[in-house]
PDB file of N, CA and C in Angstrom:
ATOM      1  N   MET A   1       0.829  -1.183   0.000  1.00 48.00           N
ATOM      2  CA  MET A   1       0.000   0.000   0.000  1.00 48.00           C
ATOM      3  C   MET A   1       0.869   1.239   0.000  1.00 48.00           C
ATOM      4  N   THR A   2       0.362   2.268  -0.572  1.00 51.00           N
ATOM      5  CA  THR A   2       1.043   3.545  -0.520  1.00 51.00           C
ATOM      6  C   THR A   2       0.611   4.284   0.737  1.00 51.00           C
ATOM      7  N   ASP A   3       1.212   5.432   0.996  1.00 53.00           N
ATOM      8  CA  ASP A   3       0.829   6.229   2.154  1.00 53.00           C
ATOM      9  C   ASP A   3      -0.642   6.620   2.113  1.00 53.00           C
ATOM     10  N   SER A   4      -1.207   6.713   0.927  1.00 55.00           N
ATOM     11  CA  SER A   4      -2.620   7.077   0.797  1.00 55.00           C
ATOM     12  C   SER A   4      -3.537   5.869   0.961  1.00 55.00           C
ATOM     13  N   GLY A   5      -2.970   4.681   1.175  1.00 54.00           N
ATOM     14  CA  GLY A   5      -3.757   3.477   1.401  1.00 54.00           C
ATOM     15  C   GLY A   5      -4.164   2.745   0.139  1.00 54.00           C
ATOM     16  N   LYS A   6      -3.665   3.145  -1.024  1.00 53.00           N
ATOM     17  CA  LYS A   6      -3.999   2.480  -2.281  1.00 53.00           C
ATOM     18  C   LYS A   6      -3.072   1.305  -2.514  1.00 53.00           C
ATOM     19  N   ARG A   7      -3.611   0.239  -3.077  1.00 56.00           N
ATOM     20  CA  ARG A   7      -2.802  -0.933  -3.401  1.00 56.00           C
ATOM     21  C   ARG A   7      -2.105  -0.719  -4.740  1.00 56.00           C
ATOM     22  N   ILE A   8      -0.878  -1.207  -4.820  1.00 63.00           N
ATOM     23  CA  ILE A   8      -0.123  -1.127  -6.069  1.00 63.00           C
ATOM     24  C   ILE A   8       0.145  -2.546  -6.544  1.00 63.00           C
ATOM     25  N   ASN A   9      -0.250  -2.865  -7.775  1.00 66.00           N
ATOM     26  CA  ASN A   9       0.005  -4.179  -8.362  1.00 66.00           C
ATOM     27  C   ASN A   9      -0.465  -5.329  -7.472  1.00 66.00           C
ATOM     28  N   THR A  10      -1.634  -5.204  -6.890  1.00 63.00           N
ATOM     29  CA  THR A  10      -2.162  -6.248  -6.027  1.00 63.00           C
ATOM     30  C   THR A  10      -2.569  -7.447  -6.875  1.00 63.00           C
ATOM     31  N   SER A  11      -2.062  -8.612  -6.527  1.00 72.00           N
ATOM     32  CA  SER A  11      -2.405  -9.827  -7.255  1.00 72.00           C
ATOM     33  C   SER A  11      -3.535 -10.594  -6.589  1.00 72.00           C
ATOM     34  N   VAL A  12      -3.612 -10.526  -5.254  1.00 78.00           N
ATOM     35  CA  VAL A  12      -4.610 -11.287  -4.517  1.00 78.00           C
ATOM     36  C   VAL A  12      -5.285 -10.365  -3.513  1.00 78.00           C
ATOM     37  N   ASP A  13      -6.604 -10.291  -3.573  1.00 78.00           N
ATOM     38  CA  ASP A  13      -7.358  -9.516  -2.593  1.00 78.00           C
ATOM     39  C   ASP A  13      -8.007 -10.495  -1.630  1.00 78.00           C
ATOM     40  N   THR A  14      -7.527 -10.536  -0.395  1.00 80.00           N
ATOM     41  CA  THR A  14      -8.042 -11.472   0.604  1.00 80.00           C
ATOM     42  C   THR A  14      -9.271 -10.945   1.315  1.00 80.00           C
ATOM     43  N   GLY A  15      -9.578  -9.681   1.104  1.00 82.00           N
ATOM     44  CA  GLY A  15     -10.713  -9.085   1.784  1.00 82.00           C
ATOM     45  C   GLY A  15     -10.351  -8.477   3.125  1.00 82.00           C
ATOM     46  N   VAL A  16      -9.134  -8.707   3.588  1.00 80.00           N
ATOM     47  CA  VAL A  16      -8.689  -8.138   4.860  1.00 80.00           C
ATOM     48  C   VAL A  16      -8.307  -6.689   4.623  1.00 80.00           C
ATOM     49  N   LYS A  17      -8.877  -5.794   5.394  1.00 83.00           N
ATOM     50  CA  LYS A  17      -8.591  -4.363   5.286  1.00 83.00           C
ATOM     51  C   LYS A  17      -7.815  -3.929   6.519  1.00 83.00           C
ATOM     52  N   PRO A  18      -6.483  -3.778   6.403  1.00 84.00           N
ATOM     53  CA  PRO A  18      -5.664  -3.417   7.566  1.00 84.00           C
ATOM     54  C   PRO A  18      -6.058  -2.061   8.152  1.00 84.00           C
ATOM     55  N   GLN A  19      -6.005  -1.978   9.464  1.00 85.00           N
ATOM     56  CA  GLN A  19      -6.234  -0.734  10.185  1.00 85.00           C
ATOM     57  C   GLN A  19      -4.891  -0.238  10.709  1.00 85.00           C
ATOM     58  N   THR A  20      -4.804   1.026  11.053  1.00 87.00           N
ATOM     59  CA  THR A  20      -3.538   1.577  11.550  1.00 87.00           C
ATOM     60  C   THR A  20      -3.121   0.931  12.867  1.00 87.00           C
ATOM     61  N   SER A  21      -4.055   0.346  13.605  1.00 88.00           N
ATOM     62  CA  SER A  21      -3.737  -0.281  14.889  1.00 88.00           C
ATOM     63  C   SER A  21      -3.276  -1.734  14.735  1.00 88.00           C
ATOM     64  N   ASN A  22      -3.416  -2.331  13.531  1.00 87.00           N
ATOM     65  CA  ASN A  22      -3.016  -3.722  13.305  1.00 87.00           C
ATOM     66  C   ASN A  22      -1.508  -3.894  13.306  1.00 87.00           C
ATOM     67  N   LYS A  23      -1.079  -5.092  13.681  1.00 89.00           N
ATOM     68  CA  LYS A  23       0.324  -5.475  13.527  1.00 89.00           C
ATOM     69  C   LYS A  23       0.474  -6.016  12.113  1.00 89.00           C
ATOM     70  N   ILE A  24       1.397  -5.442  11.355  1.00 89.00           N
ATOM     71  CA  ILE A  24       1.584  -5.810   9.952  1.00 89.00           C
ATOM     72  C   ILE A  24       3.023  -6.282   9.733  1.00 89.00           C
ATOM     73  N   LEU A  25       3.161  -7.406   9.050  1.00 89.00           N
ATOM     74  CA  LEU A  25       4.466  -7.970   8.716  1.00 89.00           C
ATOM     75  C   LEU A  25       4.646  -7.847   7.211  1.00 89.00           C
ATOM     76  N   THR A  26       5.809  -7.350   6.787  1.00 90.00           N
ATOM     77  CA  THR A  26       6.120  -7.250   5.365  1.00 90.00           C
ATOM     78  C   THR A  26       7.378  -8.061   5.077  1.00 90.00           C
ATOM     79  N   LEU A  27       7.264  -8.970   4.115  1.00 90.00           N
ATOM     80  CA  LEU A  27       8.400  -9.749   3.638  1.00 90.00           C
ATOM     81  C   LEU A  27       8.684  -9.276   2.223  1.00 90.00           C
ATOM     82  N   SER A  28       9.943  -9.008   1.924  1.00 87.00           N
ATOM     83  CA  SER A  28      10.287  -8.492   0.605  1.00 87.00           C
ATOM     84  C   SER A  28      11.560  -9.160   0.104  1.00 87.00           C
ATOM     85  N   THR A  29      11.573  -9.493  -1.180  1.00 84.00           N
ATOM     86  CA  THR A  29      12.755 -10.095  -1.777  1.00 84.00           C
ATOM     87  C   THR A  29      12.870  -9.657  -3.237  1.00 84.00           C
ATOM     88  N   CYS A  30      14.056  -9.688  -3.742  1.00 79.00           N
ATOM     89  CA  CYS A  30      14.277  -9.375  -5.158  1.00 79.00           C
ATOM     90  C   CYS A  30      14.063 -10.643  -5.969  1.00 79.00           C
ATOM     91  N   THR A  31      13.513 -10.481  -7.168  1.00 73.00           N
ATOM     92  CA  THR A  31      13.292 -11.628  -8.041  1.00 73.00           C
ATOM     93  C   THR A  31      13.908 -11.343  -9.396  1.00 73.00           C
ATOM     94  N   GLY A  32      14.014 -12.341 -10.203  1.00 70.00           N
ATOM     95  CA  GLY A  32      14.570 -12.147 -11.543  1.00 70.00           C
ATOM     96  C   GLY A  32      16.061 -11.861 -11.490  1.00 70.00           C
ATOM     97  N   ASN A  33      16.570 -11.299 -12.560  1.00 71.00           N
ATOM     98  CA  ASN A  33      17.988 -10.960 -12.644  1.00 71.00           C
ATOM     99  C   ASN A  33      18.232  -9.609 -11.983  1.00 71.00           C
ATOM    100  N   GLY A  34      19.162  -9.566 -11.082  1.00 69.00           N
ATOM    101  CA  GLY A  34      19.476  -8.305 -10.417  1.00 69.00           C
ATOM    102  C   GLY A  34      18.375  -7.871  -9.478  1.00 69.00           C
ATOM    103  N   TYR A  35      18.197  -6.576  -9.355  1.00 68.00           N
ATOM    104  CA  TYR A  35      17.235  -6.031  -8.408  1.00 68.00           C
ATOM    105  C   TYR A  35      16.095  -5.300  -9.113  1.00 68.00           C
ATOM    106  N   SER A  36      15.821  -5.644 -10.354  1.00 70.00           N
ATOM    107  CA  SER A  36      14.830  -4.908 -11.135  1.00 70.00           C
ATOM    108  C   SER A  36      13.391  -5.220 -10.728  1.00 70.00           C
ATOM    109  N   LYS A  37      13.172  -6.361 -10.120  1.00 73.00           N
ATOM    110  CA  LYS A  37      11.822  -6.742  -9.700  1.00 73.00           C
ATOM    111  C   LYS A  37      11.829  -7.090  -8.226  1.00 73.00           C
ATOM    112  N   ARG A  38      10.718  -6.832  -7.573  1.00 77.00           N
ATOM    113  CA  ARG A  38      10.631  -7.087  -6.141  1.00 77.00           C
ATOM    114  C   ARG A  38       9.287  -7.753  -5.842  1.00 77.00           C
ATOM    115  N   LEU A  39       9.312  -8.773  -4.993  1.00 79.00           N
ATOM    116  CA  LEU A  39       8.103  -9.435  -4.527  1.00 79.00           C
ATOM    117  C   LEU A  39       7.919  -9.042  -3.068  1.00 79.00           C
ATOM    118  N   ALA A  40       6.760  -8.506  -2.746  1.00 81.00           N
ATOM    119  CA  ALA A  40       6.461  -8.127  -1.363  1.00 81.00           C
ATOM    120  C   ALA A  40       5.190  -8.833  -0.922  1.00 81.00           C
ATOM    121  N   ILE A  41       5.246  -9.394   0.271  1.00 84.00           N
ATOM    122  CA  ILE A  41       4.096 -10.059   0.868  1.00 84.00           C
ATOM    123  C   ILE A  41       3.781  -9.315   2.158  1.00 84.00           C
ATOM    124  N   HIS A  42       2.524  -8.933   2.319  1.00 84.00           N
ATOM    125  CA  HIS A  42       2.096  -8.241   3.531  1.00 84.00           C
ATOM    126  C   HIS A  42       1.127  -9.147   4.279  1.00 84.00           C
ATOM    127  N   ALA A  43       1.312  -9.250   5.577  1.00 86.00           N
ATOM    128  CA  ALA A  43       0.432 -10.067   6.415  1.00 86.00           C
ATOM    129  C   ALA A  43      -0.078  -9.221   7.571  1.00 86.00           C
ATOM    130  N   VAL A  44      -1.349  -9.420   7.923  1.00 87.00           N
ATOM    131  CA  VAL A  44      -1.971  -8.697   9.021  1.00 87.00           C
ATOM    132  C   VAL A  44      -2.326  -9.700  10.106  1.00 87.00           C
ATOM    133  N   CYS A  45      -1.939  -9.400  11.330  1.00 85.00           N
ATOM    134  CA  CYS A  45      -2.278 -10.259  12.461  1.00 85.00           C
ATOM    135  C   CYS A  45      -3.767 -10.098  12.768  1.00 85.00           C
ATOM    136  N   VAL A  46      -4.543 -11.174  12.586  1.00 78.00           N
ATOM    137  CA  VAL A  46      -5.976 -11.110  12.844  1.00 78.00           C
ATOM    138  C   VAL A  46      -6.373 -11.898  14.093  1.00 78.00           C
ATOM    139  N   ASP A  47      -5.447 -12.685  14.646  1.00 78.00           N
ATOM    140  CA  ASP A  47      -5.734 -13.480  15.833  1.00 78.00           C
ATOM    141  C   ASP A  47      -4.423 -13.770  16.546  1.00 78.00           C
ATOM    142  N   VAL A  48      -4.448 -13.711  17.858  1.00 78.00           N
ATOM    143  CA  VAL A  48      -3.265 -13.987  18.648  1.00 78.00           C
ATOM    144  C   VAL A  48      -3.528 -15.226  19.489  1.00 78.00           C
ATOM    145  N   GLN A  49      -2.614 -16.174  19.440  1.00 79.00           N
ATOM    146  CA  GLN A  49      -2.732 -17.388  20.245  1.00 79.00           C
ATOM    147  C   GLN A  49      -1.472 -17.538  21.073  1.00 79.00           C
ATOM    148  N   THR A  50      -1.582 -18.230  22.178  1.00 78.00           N
ATOM    149  CA  THR A  50      -0.437 -18.387  23.065  1.00 78.00           C
ATOM    150  C   THR A  50      -0.067 -19.856  23.219  1.00 78.00           C
ATOM    151  N   THR A  51       1.186 -20.083  23.514  1.00 80.00           N
ATOM    152  CA  THR A  51       1.649 -21.424  23.882  1.00 80.00           C
ATOM    153  C   THR A  51       2.091 -21.431  25.342  1.00 80.00           C
ATOM    154  N   ASP A  52       1.845 -20.316  26.040  1.00 80.00           N
ATOM    155  CA  ASP A  52       2.201 -20.194  27.451  1.00 80.00           C
ATOM    156  C   ASP A  52       1.250 -21.078  28.271  1.00 80.00           C
ATOM    157  N   GLU A  53       1.781 -22.143  28.867  1.00 80.00           N
ATOM    158  CA  GLU A  53       0.972 -23.115  29.594  1.00 80.00           C
ATOM    159  C   GLU A  53       0.121 -22.485  30.690  1.00 80.00           C
ATOM    160  N   SER A  54       0.676 -21.504  31.427  1.00 81.00           N
ATOM    161  CA  SER A  54      -0.081 -20.894  32.523  1.00 81.00           C
ATOM    162  C   SER A  54      -1.288 -20.129  31.994  1.00 81.00           C
ATOM    163  N   LYS A  55      -1.183 -19.494  30.858  1.00 74.00           N
ATOM    164  CA  LYS A  55      -2.308 -18.771  30.274  1.00 74.00           C
ATOM    165  C   LYS A  55      -3.333 -19.736  29.694  1.00 74.00           C
ATOM    166  N   LEU A  56      -2.876 -20.863  29.153  1.00 71.00           N
ATOM    167  CA  LEU A  56      -3.806 -21.863  28.620  1.00 71.00           C
ATOM    168  C   LEU A  56      -4.659 -22.449  29.735  1.00 71.00           C
ATOM    169  N   LYS A  57      -4.087 -22.679  30.906  1.00 69.00           N
ATOM    170  CA  LYS A  57      -4.837 -23.227  32.048  1.00 69.00           C
ATOM    171  C   LYS A  57      -5.886 -22.240  32.521  1.00 69.00           C
ATOM    172  N   GLU A  58      -5.608 -20.925  32.462  1.00 61.00           N
ATOM    173  CA  GLU A  58      -6.557 -19.907  32.899  1.00 61.00           C
ATOM    174  C   GLU A  58      -7.807 -19.918  32.025  1.00 61.00           C
ATOM    175  N   THR A  59      -7.661 -20.138  30.738  1.00 58.00           N
ATOM    176  CA  THR A  59      -8.805 -20.089  29.813  1.00 58.00           C
ATOM    177  C   THR A  59      -9.470 -21.446  29.641  1.00 58.00           C
ATOM    178  N   GLY A  60      -8.860 -22.503  30.149  1.00 57.00           N
ATOM    179  CA  GLY A  60      -9.421 -23.837  30.030  1.00 57.00           C
ATOM    180  C   GLY A  60      -9.172 -24.491  28.689  1.00 57.00           C
ATOM    181  N   ASN A  61      -8.251 -23.970  27.888  1.00 52.00           N
ATOM    182  CA  ASN A  61      -7.958 -24.553  26.570  1.00 52.00           C
ATOM    183  C   ASN A  61      -6.908 -25.620  26.659  1.00 52.00           C
TER     184      ASN A  61
END
């Protein structure tokens, strides 16, 4: 996305609309010969889960 929130060259629309409060992960790599092309993957955290045993016992999971 650009600063104005517009998508550039979006190949897949998942329907997820990131908010400014979301945690967003961006993975980027160069493809092809040299650095002329770039592949970027953006992910939005939509659910948080824990592996902390003490917290799992509190929720009964």
